[in-house]
Coordinates of C-alpha atoms and ligand atoms in Angstrom, one line a residue:
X5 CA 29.5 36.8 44.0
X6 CA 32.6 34.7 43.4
X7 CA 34.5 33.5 46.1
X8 CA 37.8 32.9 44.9
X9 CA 40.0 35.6 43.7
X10 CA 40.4 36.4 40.4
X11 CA 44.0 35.2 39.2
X12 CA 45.6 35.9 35.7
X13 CA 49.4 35.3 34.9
X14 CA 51.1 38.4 34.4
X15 CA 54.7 37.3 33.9
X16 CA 56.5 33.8 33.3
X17 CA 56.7 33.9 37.6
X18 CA 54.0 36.7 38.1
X19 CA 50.2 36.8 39.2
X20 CA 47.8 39.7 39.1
X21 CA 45.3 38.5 41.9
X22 CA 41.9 40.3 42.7
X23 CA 40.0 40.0 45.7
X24 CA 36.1 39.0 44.8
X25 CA 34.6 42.1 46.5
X26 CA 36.6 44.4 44.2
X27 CA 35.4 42.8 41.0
X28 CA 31.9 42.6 42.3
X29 CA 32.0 46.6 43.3
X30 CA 33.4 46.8 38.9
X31 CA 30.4 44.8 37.7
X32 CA 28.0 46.6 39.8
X33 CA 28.9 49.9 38.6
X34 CA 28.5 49.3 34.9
X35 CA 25.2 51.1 34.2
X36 CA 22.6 49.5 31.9
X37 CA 21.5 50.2 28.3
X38 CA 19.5 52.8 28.9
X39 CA 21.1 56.0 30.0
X40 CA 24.6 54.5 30.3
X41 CA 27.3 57.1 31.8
X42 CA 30.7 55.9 32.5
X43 CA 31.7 54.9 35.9
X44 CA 35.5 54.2 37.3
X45 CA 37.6 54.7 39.7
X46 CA 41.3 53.8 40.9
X47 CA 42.5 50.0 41.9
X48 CA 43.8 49.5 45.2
X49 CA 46.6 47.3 46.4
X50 CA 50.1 46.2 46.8
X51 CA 53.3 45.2 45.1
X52 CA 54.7 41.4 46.1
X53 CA 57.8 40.6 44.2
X54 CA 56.4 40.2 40.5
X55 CA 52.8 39.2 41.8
X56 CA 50.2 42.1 42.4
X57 CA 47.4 41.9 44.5
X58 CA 44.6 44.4 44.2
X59 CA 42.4 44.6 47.7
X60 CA 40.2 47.7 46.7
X61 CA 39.2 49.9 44.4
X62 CA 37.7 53.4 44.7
X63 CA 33.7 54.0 42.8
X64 CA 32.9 57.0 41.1
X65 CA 32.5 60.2 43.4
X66 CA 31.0 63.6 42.9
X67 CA 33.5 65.8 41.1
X68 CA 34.1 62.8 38.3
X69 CA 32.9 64.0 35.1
X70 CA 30.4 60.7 33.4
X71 CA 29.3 60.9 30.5
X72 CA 27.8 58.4 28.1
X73 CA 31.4 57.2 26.8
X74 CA 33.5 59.8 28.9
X75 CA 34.8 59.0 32.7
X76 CA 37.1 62.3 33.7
X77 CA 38.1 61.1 37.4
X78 CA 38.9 64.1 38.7
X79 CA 37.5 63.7 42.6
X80 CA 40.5 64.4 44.8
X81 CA 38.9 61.4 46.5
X82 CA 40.7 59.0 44.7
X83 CA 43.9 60.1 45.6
X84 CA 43.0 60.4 49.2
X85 CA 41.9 56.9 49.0
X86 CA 45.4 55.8 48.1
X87 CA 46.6 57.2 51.0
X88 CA 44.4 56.4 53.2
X89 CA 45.0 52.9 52.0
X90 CA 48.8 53.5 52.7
X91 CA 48.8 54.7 55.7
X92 CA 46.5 52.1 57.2
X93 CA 47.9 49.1 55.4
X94 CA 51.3 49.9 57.1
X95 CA 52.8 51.3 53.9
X96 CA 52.1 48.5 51.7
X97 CA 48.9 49.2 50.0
X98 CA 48.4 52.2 47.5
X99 CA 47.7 53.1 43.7
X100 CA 47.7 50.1 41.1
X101 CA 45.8 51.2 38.6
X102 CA 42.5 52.6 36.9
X103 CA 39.2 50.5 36.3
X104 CA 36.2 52.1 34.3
X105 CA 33.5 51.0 32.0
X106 CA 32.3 51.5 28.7
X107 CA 28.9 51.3 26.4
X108 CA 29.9 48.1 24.7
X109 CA 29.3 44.6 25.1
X110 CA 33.1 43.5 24.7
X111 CA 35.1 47.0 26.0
X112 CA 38.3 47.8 24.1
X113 CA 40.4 50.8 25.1
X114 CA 40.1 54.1 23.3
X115 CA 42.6 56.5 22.0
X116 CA 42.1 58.3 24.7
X117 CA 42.1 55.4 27.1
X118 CA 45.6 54.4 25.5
X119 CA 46.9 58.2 25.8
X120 CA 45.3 58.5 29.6
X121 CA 47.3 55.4 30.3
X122 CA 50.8 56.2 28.3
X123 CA 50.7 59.4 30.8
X124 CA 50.6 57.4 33.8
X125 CA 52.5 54.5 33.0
X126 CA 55.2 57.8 32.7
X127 CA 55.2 58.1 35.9
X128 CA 55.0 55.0 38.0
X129 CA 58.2 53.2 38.4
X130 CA 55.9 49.3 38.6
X131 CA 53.3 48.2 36.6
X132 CA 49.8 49.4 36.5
X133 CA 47.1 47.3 35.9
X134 CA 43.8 48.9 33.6
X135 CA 40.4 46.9 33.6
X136 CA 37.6 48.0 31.3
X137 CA 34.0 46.6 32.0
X138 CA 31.2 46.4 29.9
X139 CA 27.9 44.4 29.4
X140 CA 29.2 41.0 28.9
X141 CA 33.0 41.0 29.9
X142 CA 35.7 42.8 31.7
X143 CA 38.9 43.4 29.6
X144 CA 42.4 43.7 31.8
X145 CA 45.8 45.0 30.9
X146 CA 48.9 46.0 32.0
X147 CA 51.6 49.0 31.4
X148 CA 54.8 48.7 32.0
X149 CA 57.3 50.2 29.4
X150 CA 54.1 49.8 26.9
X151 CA 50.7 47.8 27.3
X152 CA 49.8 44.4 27.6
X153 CA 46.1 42.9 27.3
X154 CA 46.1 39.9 29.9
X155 CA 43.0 38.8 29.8
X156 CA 38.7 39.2 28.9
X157 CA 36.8 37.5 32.0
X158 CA 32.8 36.9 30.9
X159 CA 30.3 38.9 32.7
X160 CA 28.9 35.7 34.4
X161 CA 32.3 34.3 36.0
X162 CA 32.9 38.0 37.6
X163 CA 29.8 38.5 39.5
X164 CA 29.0 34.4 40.2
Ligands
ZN207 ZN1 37.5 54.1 28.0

């Protein structure tokens, strides 16, 4: 696993900064060739003037709908992460966006992807930030009054 966080430039003064462990739990959950279903989950962590920092991230629970090139994440889990994360972070930590994978080696985001995202980005008043891993890299973005690709880390930088 890599030990330093992951760090891309988000703005002329902003970072998006990603604790190791939660880019280790990503490329863990994408699912081999054979018999691929989608996994995701929401990205955990706080606001800091224009830098973000994500700390955690949920995994796919039981009520999520997978599928082969589907991820539906409709656990109430997720939610109740976020505010589990809120409360015990001293109001700090909460929702910062989505991660899932797809059945490609390079992921791009789908139609549906973009139109899952446009509805969200609706309603937060900050930037979220949306990851998409696959076999040999993890694609990241952000939305914020329409969506920005930041940055495609390789497969082997992310999990060391
Ligand atoms: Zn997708």
């Amino acid at each position: 696993m890599r030990r330093d966080p992951l760090v891309i430039r988000i703005s002329d003064d902003g970072f998006l900064v990603v604790k190791p462990q939660v880019i280790a739990t990503i490329r863990a959950n994408v699912g081999s060739r054979d018999g691929f279903t989608e996994a995701g989950g929401i990205l955990i962590g706080s606001y800091r003037g224009s830098h973000i920092e994500i700390v955690d991230c949920t995994v796919p629970k039981p009520k999520d709908v997978r599928r082969r090139a589907l991820f539906d994440r409709i656990d109430i889990g997720h939610q109740q992460a976020a505010m589990k994360a809120w409360l015990t972070s001293g109001k700090t930590d909460s929702y910062v966006g989505e991660w899932h994978t797809h059945p490609e080696d390079h992921p791009k985001h789908s139609s549906l992807d973009r139109r899952t995202w446009d509805g969200l980005m609706e309603k937060a008043r900050e930037p979220l930030i949306f990851c998409i891993a696959g076999w040999q890299s993890t694609w990241w973005g952000v939305g914020h009054h329409g969506l920005r690709h930041l940055s495609r880390q390789g497969a082997g930088n992310s999990i060391g």
